mmCIF file of C-alpha atoms in Angstrom:
data_model
loop_
_atom_site.group_PDB
_atom_site.id
_atom_site.type_symbol
_atom_site.label_atom_id
_atom_site.label_comp_id
_atom_site.label_asym_id
_atom_site.label_seq_id
_atom_site.Cartn_x
_atom_site.Cartn_y
_atom_site.Cartn_z
ATOM 1 C CA MET H 223 -42.267 -11.334 -25.573
ATOM 2 C CA GLY H 224 -41.037 -10.348 -29.008
ATOM 3 C CA LYS H 225 -37.935 -9.838 -31.012
ATOM 4 C CA GLY H 226 -37.264 -6.544 -29.250
ATOM 5 C CA SER H 227 -36.069 -8.390 -26.150
ATOM 6 C CA THR H 228 -32.475 -7.729 -25.123
ATOM 7 C CA LEU H 229 -29.672 -9.732 -23.568
ATOM 8 C CA HIS H 230 -30.298 -7.872 -20.285
ATOM 9 C CA GLU H 231 -33.934 -9.036 -20.193
ATOM 10 C CA ILE H 232 -33.048 -12.641 -20.967
ATOM 11 C CA ALA H 233 -30.271 -12.623 -18.353
ATOM 12 C CA ARG H 234 -32.716 -11.330 -15.722
ATOM 13 C CA ASP H 235 -35.311 -13.916 -16.742
ATOM 14 C CA ALA H 236 -32.823 -16.789 -16.491
ATOM 15 C CA GLY H 237 -31.051 -15.424 -13.415
ATOM 16 C CA VAL H 238 -27.615 -15.464 -15.069
ATOM 17 C CA SER H 239 -25.087 -12.982 -16.426
ATOM 18 C CA ILE H 240 -25.245 -11.420 -19.890
ATOM 19 C CA ALA H 241 -22.012 -13.250 -20.726
ATOM 20 C CA THR H 242 -23.666 -16.598 -19.968
ATOM 21 C CA VAL H 243 -26.617 -15.775 -22.239
ATOM 22 C CA SER H 244 -24.134 -14.855 -24.949
ATOM 23 C CA ARG H 245 -22.222 -18.130 -24.587
ATOM 24 C CA VAL H 246 -25.397 -20.195 -24.840
ATOM 25 C CA ALA H 247 -26.742 -18.205 -27.806
ATOM 26 C CA ARG H 248 -23.484 -18.658 -29.709
ATOM 27 C CA GLY H 249 -22.742 -22.185 -28.523
ATOM 28 C CA VAL H 250 -19.294 -21.334 -27.137
ATOM 29 C CA GLY H 251 -17.601 -21.293 -23.746
ATOM 30 C CA GLN H 252 -18.031 -23.280 -20.539
ATOM 31 C CA VAL H 253 -21.673 -23.513 -19.366
ATOM 32 C CA SER H 254 -23.134 -26.318 -17.240
ATOM 33 C CA PRO H 255 -25.902 -28.412 -18.878
ATOM 34 C CA ALA H 256 -28.474 -27.253 -16.328
ATOM 35 C CA THR H 257 -27.627 -23.581 -16.838
ATOM 36 C CA ARG H 258 -27.550 -24.008 -20.606
ATOM 37 C CA MET H 259 -31.059 -25.499 -20.546
ATOM 38 C CA LYS H 260 -32.375 -22.702 -18.302
ATOM 39 C CA VAL H 261 -30.911 -20.003 -20.559
ATOM 40 C CA GLN H 262 -32.123 -21.683 -23.742
ATOM 41 C CA GLU H 263 -35.646 -21.808 -22.336
ATOM 42 C CA ALA H 264 -35.464 -18.067 -21.591
ATOM 43 C CA ILE H 265 -34.164 -17.400 -25.113
ATOM 44 C CA ASP H 266 -37.062 -19.378 -26.567
ATOM 45 C CA ARG H 267 -39.602 -17.546 -24.412
ATOM 46 C CA HIS H 268 -38.251 -14.211 -25.657
ATOM 47 C CA ASN H 269 -38.042 -15.412 -29.272
ATOM 48 C CA PHE H 270 -34.515 -14.004 -29.235
ATOM 49 C CA ARG H 271 -32.873 -14.304 -32.655
ATOM 50 C CA PRO H 272 -30.353 -11.448 -33.070
ATOM 51 C CA SER H 273 -28.676 -11.337 -36.447
ATOM 52 C CA HIS H 274 -25.243 -11.116 -34.859
ATOM 53 C CA PHE H 275 -25.447 -14.725 -33.724
ATOM 54 C CA GLY H 276 -25.475 -15.834 -37.349
ATOM 55 C CA ARG H 277 -23.040 -17.739 -39.491
ATOM 56 C CA ALA H 278 -20.337 -15.099 -39.448
ATOM 57 C CA LEU H 279 -19.899 -15.551 -35.691
ATOM 58 C CA VAL H 280 -20.021 -19.337 -35.787
ATOM 59 C CA ASN H 281 -17.536 -19.753 -38.646
ATOM 60 C CA ARG H 282 -14.648 -17.733 -37.221
ATOM 61 C CA ARG H 283 -16.871 -14.650 -37.547
ATOM 62 C CA HIS H 284 -15.383 -11.586 -39.247
ATOM 63 C CA GLY H 285 -11.804 -12.178 -38.114
ATOM 64 C CA ALA H 286 -11.532 -8.517 -37.066
ATOM 65 C CA LEU H 287 -11.581 -6.258 -34.018
ATOM 66 C CA GLY H 288 -12.516 -2.580 -33.927
ATOM 67 C CA ILE H 289 -11.039 0.243 -31.870
ATOM 68 C CA VAL H 290 -12.566 3.720 -31.594
ATOM 69 C CA PHE H 291 -10.891 6.966 -30.510
ATOM 70 C CA PRO H 292 -12.022 10.608 -30.587
ATOM 71 C CA GLY H 293 -9.122 11.300 -32.972
ATOM 72 C CA LEU H 294 -5.990 9.582 -34.243
ATOM 73 C CA SER H 295 -3.276 12.234 -34.002
ATOM 74 C CA GLY H 296 -0.705 12.348 -31.233
ATOM 75 C CA PRO H 297 1.720 9.949 -29.544
ATOM 76 C CA TYR H 298 -0.807 8.658 -26.989
ATOM 77 C CA TYR H 299 -3.085 7.156 -29.618
ATOM 78 C CA SER H 300 -0.130 5.842 -31.595
ATOM 79 C CA ASP H 301 1.227 3.879 -28.637
ATOM 80 C CA VAL H 302 -2.181 2.478 -27.670
ATOM 81 C CA ILE H 303 -2.898 1.412 -31.257
ATOM 82 C CA ASN H 304 0.502 -0.256 -31.583
ATOM 83 C CA GLY H 305 -0.126 -2.354 -28.472
ATOM 84 C CA PHE H 306 -3.635 -3.253 -29.602
ATOM 85 C CA GLU H 307 -2.546 -4.201 -33.130
ATOM 86 C CA GLU H 308 0.333 -6.343 -31.902
ATOM 87 C CA GLU H 309 -2.004 -8.526 -29.840
ATOM 88 C CA ALA H 310 -4.516 -8.732 -32.679
ATOM 89 C CA VAL H 311 -1.831 -9.795 -35.160
ATOM 90 C CA ASN H 312 -0.657 -12.482 -32.734
ATOM 91 C CA ALA H 313 -4.254 -13.756 -32.656
ATOM 92 C CA GLN H 314 -4.400 -13.618 -36.471
ATOM 93 C CA VAL H 315 -7.220 -11.071 -36.634
ATOM 94 C CA SER H 316 -7.258 -7.715 -38.383
ATOM 95 C CA VAL H 317 -7.988 -4.326 -36.798
ATOM 96 C CA HIS H 318 -10.418 -1.613 -37.910
ATOM 97 C CA ILE H 319 -9.450 1.801 -36.482
ATOM 98 C CA MET H 320 -11.822 4.761 -36.266
ATOM 99 C CA GLY H 321 -11.423 8.370 -35.188
ATOM 100 C CA THR H 322 -14.847 9.914 -34.618
ATOM 101 C CA HIS H 323 -13.609 13.505 -34.096
ATOM 102 C CA PHE H 324 -16.814 13.907 -32.043
ATOM 103 C CA LEU H 325 -18.872 14.275 -35.218
ATOM 104 C CA ARG H 326 -22.654 14.365 -34.882
ATOM 105 C CA GLN H 327 -22.934 10.969 -36.520
ATOM 106 C CA SER H 328 -20.352 9.390 -34.189
ATOM 107 C CA VAL H 329 -22.833 6.933 -32.676
ATOM 108 C CA ASP H 330 -24.021 5.758 -36.085
ATOM 109 C CA MET H 331 -20.406 5.381 -37.193
ATOM 110 C CA VAL H 332 -19.602 3.165 -34.199
ATOM 111 C CA LEU H 333 -22.771 1.092 -34.597
ATOM 112 C CA ASP H 334 -21.913 0.561 -38.254
ATOM 113 C CA MET H 335 -18.370 -0.537 -37.390
ATOM 114 C CA ALA H 336 -19.757 -3.022 -34.865
ATOM 115 C CA ASP H 337 -21.555 -4.793 -37.716
ATOM 116 C CA ARG H 338 -18.202 -5.472 -39.388
ATOM 117 C CA VAL H 339 -16.113 -6.704 -36.452
ATOM 118 C CA ASP H 340 -16.352 -9.423 -33.796
ATOM 119 C CA GLY H 341 -15.629 -7.108 -30.891
ATOM 120 C CA ILE H 342 -15.074 -3.399 -30.431
ATOM 121 C CA ALA H 343 -12.943 -1.364 -28.018
ATOM 122 C CA VAL H 344 -14.341 2.109 -27.400
ATOM 123 C CA MET H 345 -12.354 4.815 -25.687
ATOM 124 C CA GLY H 346 -14.271 6.232 -22.733
ATOM 125 C CA ASP H 347 -16.356 9.369 -23.411
ATOM 126 C CA VAL H 348 -16.181 9.025 -27.210
ATOM 127 C CA ILE H 349 -19.862 8.101 -27.391
ATOM 128 C CA PRO H 350 -22.579 8.508 -24.701
ATOM 129 C CA GLU H 351 -23.182 5.746 -22.170
ATOM 130 C CA ASP H 352 -26.602 5.007 -23.649
ATOM 131 C CA ALA H 353 -24.919 4.321 -27.003
ATOM 132 C CA VAL H 354 -22.564 1.852 -25.320
ATOM 133 C CA ARG H 355 -25.640 0.191 -23.820
ATOM 134 C CA ARG H 356 -27.190 -0.037 -27.283
ATOM 135 C CA LEU H 357 -24.124 -1.948 -28.429
ATOM 136 C CA THR H 358 -24.220 -4.409 -25.528
ATOM 137 C CA ASP H 359 -27.990 -4.845 -25.856
ATOM 138 C CA ARG H 360 -27.448 -5.847 -29.465
ATOM 139 C CA GLY H 361 -25.086 -8.551 -28.271
ATOM 140 C CA GLU H 362 -21.890 -6.792 -29.348
ATOM 141 C CA ARG H 363 -18.647 -7.577 -27.550
ATOM 142 C CA VAL H 364 -17.556 -4.207 -26.121
ATOM 143 C CA VAL H 365 -14.590 -3.270 -23.943
ATOM 144 C CA LEU H 366 -14.097 0.279 -22.692
ATOM 145 C CA LEU H 367 -10.584 1.612 -23.182
ATOM 146 C CA ALA H 368 -9.659 4.206 -20.526
ATOM 147 C CA GLY H 369 -12.354 6.334 -18.930
ATOM 148 C CA GLY H 370 -15.220 4.603 -17.209
ATOM 149 C CA PRO H 371 -15.889 2.348 -15.497
ATOM 150 C CA LEU H 372 -19.408 1.532 -16.676
ATOM 151 C CA VAL H 373 -21.377 -1.182 -14.855
ATOM 152 C CA GLY H 374 -21.756 -4.296 -16.974
ATOM 153 C CA VAL H 375 -19.115 -3.307 -19.534
ATOM 154 C CA PRO H 376 -15.521 -4.601 -19.176
ATOM 155 C CA THR H 377 -13.062 -1.738 -18.714
ATOM 156 C CA ILE H 378 -9.296 -1.459 -19.060
ATOM 157 C CA ARG H 379 -7.862 1.797 -17.745
ATOM 158 C CA THR H 380 -4.864 3.321 -16.010
ATOM 159 C CA GLU H 381 -4.630 4.821 -12.539
ATOM 160 C CA ASN H 382 -5.001 8.614 -12.714
ATOM 161 C CA LEU H 383 -6.244 10.116 -9.457
ATOM 162 C CA ALA H 384 -3.638 8.820 -6.998
ATOM 163 C CA ALA H 385 -0.790 9.451 -9.440
ATOM 164 C CA MET H 386 -1.772 13.083 -9.932
ATOM 165 C CA ALA H 387 -2.172 13.463 -6.167
ATOM 166 C CA ARG H 388 1.398 12.179 -5.691
ATOM 167 C CA LEU H 389 2.772 14.512 -8.342
ATOM 168 C CA THR H 390 0.924 17.519 -6.905
ATOM 169 C CA THR H 391 2.094 16.632 -3.399
ATOM 170 C CA HIS H 392 5.679 16.628 -4.709
ATOM 171 C CA LEU H 393 5.233 20.169 -5.987
ATOM 172 C CA LEU H 394 3.528 21.487 -2.844
ATOM 173 C CA SER H 395 5.503 19.642 -0.199
ATOM 174 C CA ASP H 396 8.946 18.905 -1.635
ATOM 175 C CA HIS H 397 9.325 22.162 -3.557
ATOM 176 C CA GLY H 398 7.195 24.423 -1.405
ATOM 177 C CA TYR H 399 5.248 25.859 -4.314
ATOM 178 C CA GLU H 400 2.150 27.713 -3.148
ATOM 179 C CA ARG H 401 0.341 28.740 -6.334
ATOM 180 C CA LEU H 402 -0.410 25.912 -8.765
ATOM 181 C CA VAL H 403 -2.578 26.127 -11.885
ATOM 182 C CA PHE H 404 -4.175 23.098 -13.547
ATOM 183 C CA VAL H 405 -4.428 23.224 -17.348
ATOM 184 C CA GLY H 406 -6.922 20.800 -18.879
ATOM 185 C CA ASN H 407 -10.672 20.310 -19.094
ATOM 186 C CA PRO H 408 -12.086 17.987 -16.398
ATOM 187 C CA ASP H 409 -15.352 17.897 -18.336
ATOM 188 C CA GLY H 410 -13.622 16.697 -21.490
ATOM 189 C CA SER H 411 -12.711 13.154 -20.450
ATOM 190 C CA SER H 412 -12.894 10.796 -17.494
ATOM 191 C CA ASP H 413 -9.100 10.583 -17.317
ATOM 192 C CA THR H 414 -8.772 14.370 -17.018
ATOM 193 C CA THR H 415 -11.556 14.387 -14.429
ATOM 194 C CA TYR H 416 -9.605 11.934 -12.264
ATOM 195 C CA ARG H 417 -6.416 13.985 -12.690
ATOM 196 C CA TRP H 418 -8.189 17.148 -11.607
ATOM 197 C CA GLN H 419 -9.596 15.295 -8.582
ATOM 198 C CA GLY H 420 -6.093 14.107 -7.659
ATOM 199 C CA PHE H 421 -4.813 17.675 -7.962
ATOM 200 C CA LEU H 422 -7.544 18.868 -5.571
ATOM 201 C CA GLN H 423 -7.016 15.930 -3.204
ATOM 202 C CA ALA H 424 -3.337 16.788 -2.699
ATOM 203 C CA HIS H 425 -4.213 20.381 -1.764
ATOM 204 C CA ARG H 426 -6.833 19.219 0.737
ATOM 205 C CA ARG H 427 -4.571 16.646 2.383
ATOM 206 C CA LEU H 428 -1.774 19.162 2.870
ATOM 207 C CA GLY H 429 -4.076 21.950 4.011
ATOM 208 C CA ALA H 430 -2.851 24.099 1.132
ATOM 209 C CA ASP H 431 -4.835 27.049 -0.165
ATOM 210 C CA PRO H 432 -7.510 25.760 -2.549
ATOM 211 C CA PRO H 433 -6.470 26.141 -6.183
ATOM 212 C CA GLY H 434 -8.474 28.231 -8.604
ATOM 213 C CA GLU H 435 -10.589 26.870 -11.418
ATOM 214 C CA PRO H 436 -8.714 24.913 -14.093
ATOM 215 C CA ILE H 437 -7.848 26.501 -17.401
ATOM 216 C CA ARG H 438 -10.202 24.436 -19.553
ATOM 217 C CA VAL H 439 -8.548 23.496 -22.829
ATOM 218 C CA GLY H 440 -8.255 20.439 -25.048
ATOM 219 C CA LEU H 441 -5.377 17.981 -24.909
ATOM 220 C CA ALA H 442 -3.401 19.119 -27.975
ATOM 221 C CA GLN H 443 -0.009 20.844 -27.787
ATOM 222 C CA SER H 444 -1.435 23.948 -29.459
ATOM 223 C CA ASN H 445 -4.005 24.231 -26.654
ATOM 224 C CA GLY H 446 -1.212 24.319 -24.093
ATOM 225 C CA PHE H 447 0.600 27.051 -25.992
ATOM 226 C CA ILE H 448 -2.511 29.233 -26.306
ATOM 227 C CA ALA H 449 -3.641 28.717 -22.704
ATOM 228 C CA VAL H 450 -0.267 29.530 -21.174
ATOM 229 C CA SER H 451 0.281 32.504 -23.483
ATOM 230 C CA ARG H 452 -2.938 33.966 -22.063
ATOM 231 C CA LEU H 453 -1.934 33.020 -18.521
ATOM 232 C CA LEU H 454 1.298 34.959 -18.903
ATOM 233 C CA ASP H 455 -0.667 38.131 -19.599
ATOM 234 C CA GLN H 456 -1.907 38.094 -16.006
ATOM 235 C CA LYS H 457 -0.206 40.195 -13.340
ATOM 236 C CA GLU H 458 0.446 37.392 -10.830
ATOM 237 C CA LEU H 459 1.932 34.188 -12.218
ATOM 238 C CA PRO H 460 1.684 30.785 -10.520
ATOM 239 C CA ASP H 461 4.710 28.888 -9.228
ATOM 240 C CA ALA H 462 3.906 25.826 -11.311
ATOM 241 C CA ILE H 463 1.679 24.769 -14.196
ATOM 242 C CA VAL H 464 0.220 21.264 -13.789
ATOM 243 C CA CYS H 465 -0.926 19.981 -17.161
ATOM 244 C CA ALA H 466 -3.477 17.246 -17.871
ATOM 245 C CA ASN H 467 -1.115 15.598 -20.361
ATOM 246 C CA ASP H 468 2.366 15.923 -21.839
ATOM 247 C CA GLU H 469 1.218 17.530 -25.056
ATOM 248 C CA ILE H 470 -0.320 20.447 -23.160
ATOM 249 C CA ALA H 471 2.850 20.646 -21.071
ATOM 250 C CA LEU H 472 5.130 20.793 -24.118
ATOM 251 C CA GLY H 473 2.952 23.545 -25.574
ATOM 252 C CA ALA H 474 3.257 25.374 -22.250
ATOM 253 C CA VAL H 475 7.051 25.093 -22.318
ATOM 254 C CA VAL H 476 7.164 26.595 -25.828
ATOM 255 C CA ALA H 477 4.896 29.468 -24.725
ATOM 256 C CA LEU H 478 7.171 30.198 -21.753
ATOM 257 C CA MET H 479 10.296 30.141 -23.911
ATOM 258 C CA ASP H 480 8.537 32.442 -26.384
ATOM 259 C CA ARG H 481 8.232 35.013 -23.575
ATOM 260 C CA GLY H 482 11.846 34.583 -22.495
ATOM 261 C CA LEU H 483 10.975 32.608 -19.354
ATOM 262 C CA ARG H 484 12.938 29.594 -18.149
ATOM 263 C CA VAL H 485 11.639 26.207 -16.996
ATOM 264 C CA PRO H 486 11.831 25.578 -14.054
ATOM 265 C CA GLN H 487 13.774 28.624 -12.844
ATOM 266 C CA ASP H 488 10.929 31.021 -13.574
ATOM 267 C CA LEU H 489 8.022 28.597 -13.706
ATOM 268 C CA ALA H 490 7.765 24.842 -13.136
ATOM 269 C CA VAL H 491 5.790 22.668 -15.565
ATOM 270 C CA THR H 492 4.567 19.072 -15.273
ATOM 271 C CA GLY H 493 2.662 16.723 -17.573
ATOM 272 C CA PHE H 494 1.014 13.303 -17.648
ATOM 273 C CA ASP H 495 1.559 10.272 -19.963
ATOM 274 C CA ASP H 496 5.370 10.181 -20.358
ATOM 275 C CA ILE H 497 5.379 10.283 -24.156
ATOM 276 C CA SER H 498 8.755 9.892 -25.869
ATOM 277 C CA MET H 499 9.260 13.668 -26.188
ATOM 278 C CA ALA H 500 8.900 14.131 -22.422
ATOM 279 C CA GLY H 501 12.446 12.938 -21.796
ATOM 280 C CA LEU H 502 13.835 15.044 -24.634
ATOM 281 C CA ALA H 503 12.339 18.402 -23.626
ATOM 282 C CA ALA H 504 14.587 21.054 -22.103
ATOM 283 C CA SER H 505 15.378 20.030 -18.500
ATOM 284 C CA GLY H 506 13.265 16.905 -19.071
ATOM 285 C CA LEU H 507 9.552 16.942 -18.324
ATOM 286 C CA THR H 508 8.399 15.753 -14.898
ATOM 287 C CA THR H 509 5.322 13.683 -15.585
ATOM 288 C CA VAL H 510 3.369 10.515 -14.793
ATOM 289 C CA HIS H 511 4.232 7.433 -16.798
ATOM 290 C CA GLN H 512 1.250 5.412 -17.912
ATOM 291 C CA PRO H 513 1.775 2.171 -19.859
ATOM 292 C CA MET H 514 0.037 3.270 -23.058
ATOM 293 C CA ARG H 515 1.241 0.385 -25.208
ATOM 294 C CA GLU H 516 0.259 -2.133 -22.539
ATOM 295 C CA LEU H 517 -3.115 -0.386 -22.209
ATOM 296 C CA GLY H 518 -3.781 -1.145 -25.868
ATOM 297 C CA ALA H 519 -2.394 -4.678 -25.630
ATOM 298 C CA GLU H 520 -4.423 -5.598 -22.527
ATOM 299 C CA THR H 521 -7.568 -4.169 -24.102
ATOM 300 C CA ALA H 522 -7.058 -6.380 -27.163
ATOM 301 C CA ARG H 523 -6.366 -9.464 -25.015
ATOM 302 C CA GLN H 524 -9.534 -8.992 -22.989
ATOM 303 C CA LEU H 525 -11.617 -8.174 -26.058
ATOM 304 C CA LEU H 526 -10.464 -11.408 -27.689
ATOM 305 C CA ARG H 527 -11.552 -13.278 -24.554
ATOM 306 C CA HIS H 528 -14.891 -11.456 -24.704
ATOM 307 C CA VAL H 529 -15.402 -12.530 -28.314
ATOM 308 C CA GLU H 530 -14.902 -16.144 -27.231
ATOM 309 C CA GLY H 531 -17.493 -15.731 -24.464
ATOM 310 C CA ASP H 532 -14.866 -16.104 -21.761
ATOM 311 C CA LEU H 533 -14.860 -12.715 -20.010
ATOM 312 C CA ASP H 534 -16.662 -11.475 -16.912
ATOM 313 C CA VAL H 535 -18.416 -8.257 -17.947
ATOM 314 C CA SER H 536 -17.783 -6.801 -14.475
ATOM 315 C CA LEU H 537 -14.044 -6.669 -15.224
ATOM 316 C CA ASP H 538 -12.469 -3.319 -14.264
ATOM 317 C CA ARG H 539 -8.709 -3.631 -14.686
ATOM 318 C CA VAL H 540 -6.610 -0.667 -13.582
ATOM 319 C CA LEU H 541 -2.990 -0.569 -14.797
ATOM 320 C CA GLU H 542 -0.385 1.046 -12.553
ATOM 321 C CA THR H 543 1.129 4.459 -13.244
ATOM 322 C CA GLN H 544 4.311 6.003 -11.874
ATOM 323 C CA VAL H 545 5.492 9.557 -11.201
ATOM 324 C CA VAL H 546 8.651 10.312 -13.207
ATOM 325 C CA ILE H 547 10.770 13.123 -11.761
ATOM 326 C CA ARG H 548 12.858 15.144 -14.206
ATOM 327 C CA GLY H 549 14.070 18.737 -14.232
ATOM 328 C CA SER H 550 10.954 20.688 -15.234
ATOM 329 C CA CYS H 551 9.525 20.597 -11.696
ATOM 330 C CA GLY H 552 12.691 22.115 -10.239
ATOM 331 C CA CYS H 553 14.520 19.006 -9.068
ATOM 332 C CA GLY H 554 18.247 19.506 -9.463
ATOM 333 C CA VAL H 555 17.710 23.084 -10.663
ATOM 334 C CA GLU H 556 17.230 26.348 -8.800
ATOM 335 C CA SER H 557 13.491 26.841 -8.842
ATOM 336 C CA PRO H 558 11.203 29.753 -7.818
ATOM 337 C CA ALA H 559 10.530 28.360 -4.360
ATOM 338 C CA THR H 560 14.231 27.943 -3.550
ATOM 339 C CA LYS H 561 15.440 31.401 -4.623
#
């Protein structure tokens, strides 16, 4: 057994978790003497000497955490980063922030960052699952932020499916809307996939006519404007536009206003996230509040625990979300279904 052996192989050999192997290799955390001896024997058999268990890790390591997003623009990322940074500052470690923009060399960029930090938070779907496995096999401390979950990798995420089902049910049942359109790409991210599934689930549970295919666009405000502008060129308009996030929804509202249409009197619009602009939009945007700042903060807290060898890698923590009713769905305003 040579130097190519991984943490997974040693854990299987010793009959323990990857986290336990990591604790023994780095000499940190709570491990019983018997277990420590068993793991050390497995490490010796595999001749396991990864460079990451060197002096930098023993002597307070790099004193830094990394966080990786697909991009860095927009209020969602800003709130998550603020929560993450606040926890890191409290722990007296610095933060390296990366936006991959889905470049071809994204995986290499993330692997390079991992060499310069003690632990790294990676937003789900930014790099392929096999690249995440490469990180964990190298002994890196990795926590998935949103998306996922991925077996053997700690994940912090928010609840998406049930929240979108509740919001869609509100539109179908409470308002009596019959034709809903979903705007967002379920293939673009795990979060959007769950939201699309919640949208479908609400239709099935209520016995409503199945919705058509989603309008597949990215999550930027400009995408919402373009998508809805094209939608408005069709002969038959929906009763409501259900958007994968607030930025798409705000773009949709601008597109409707550009055509002289009113929200919600002519067309209802909903979002997801509850960014600060959601409450300031005309009529107020009905949406789902997710605790974005807390998402970042909890990710940092658990990553710090992971760095210290004190985190169960099976962790899958789901933060609660809440439907926020404002005027854009038709509540308190004469809407299409009540005319």
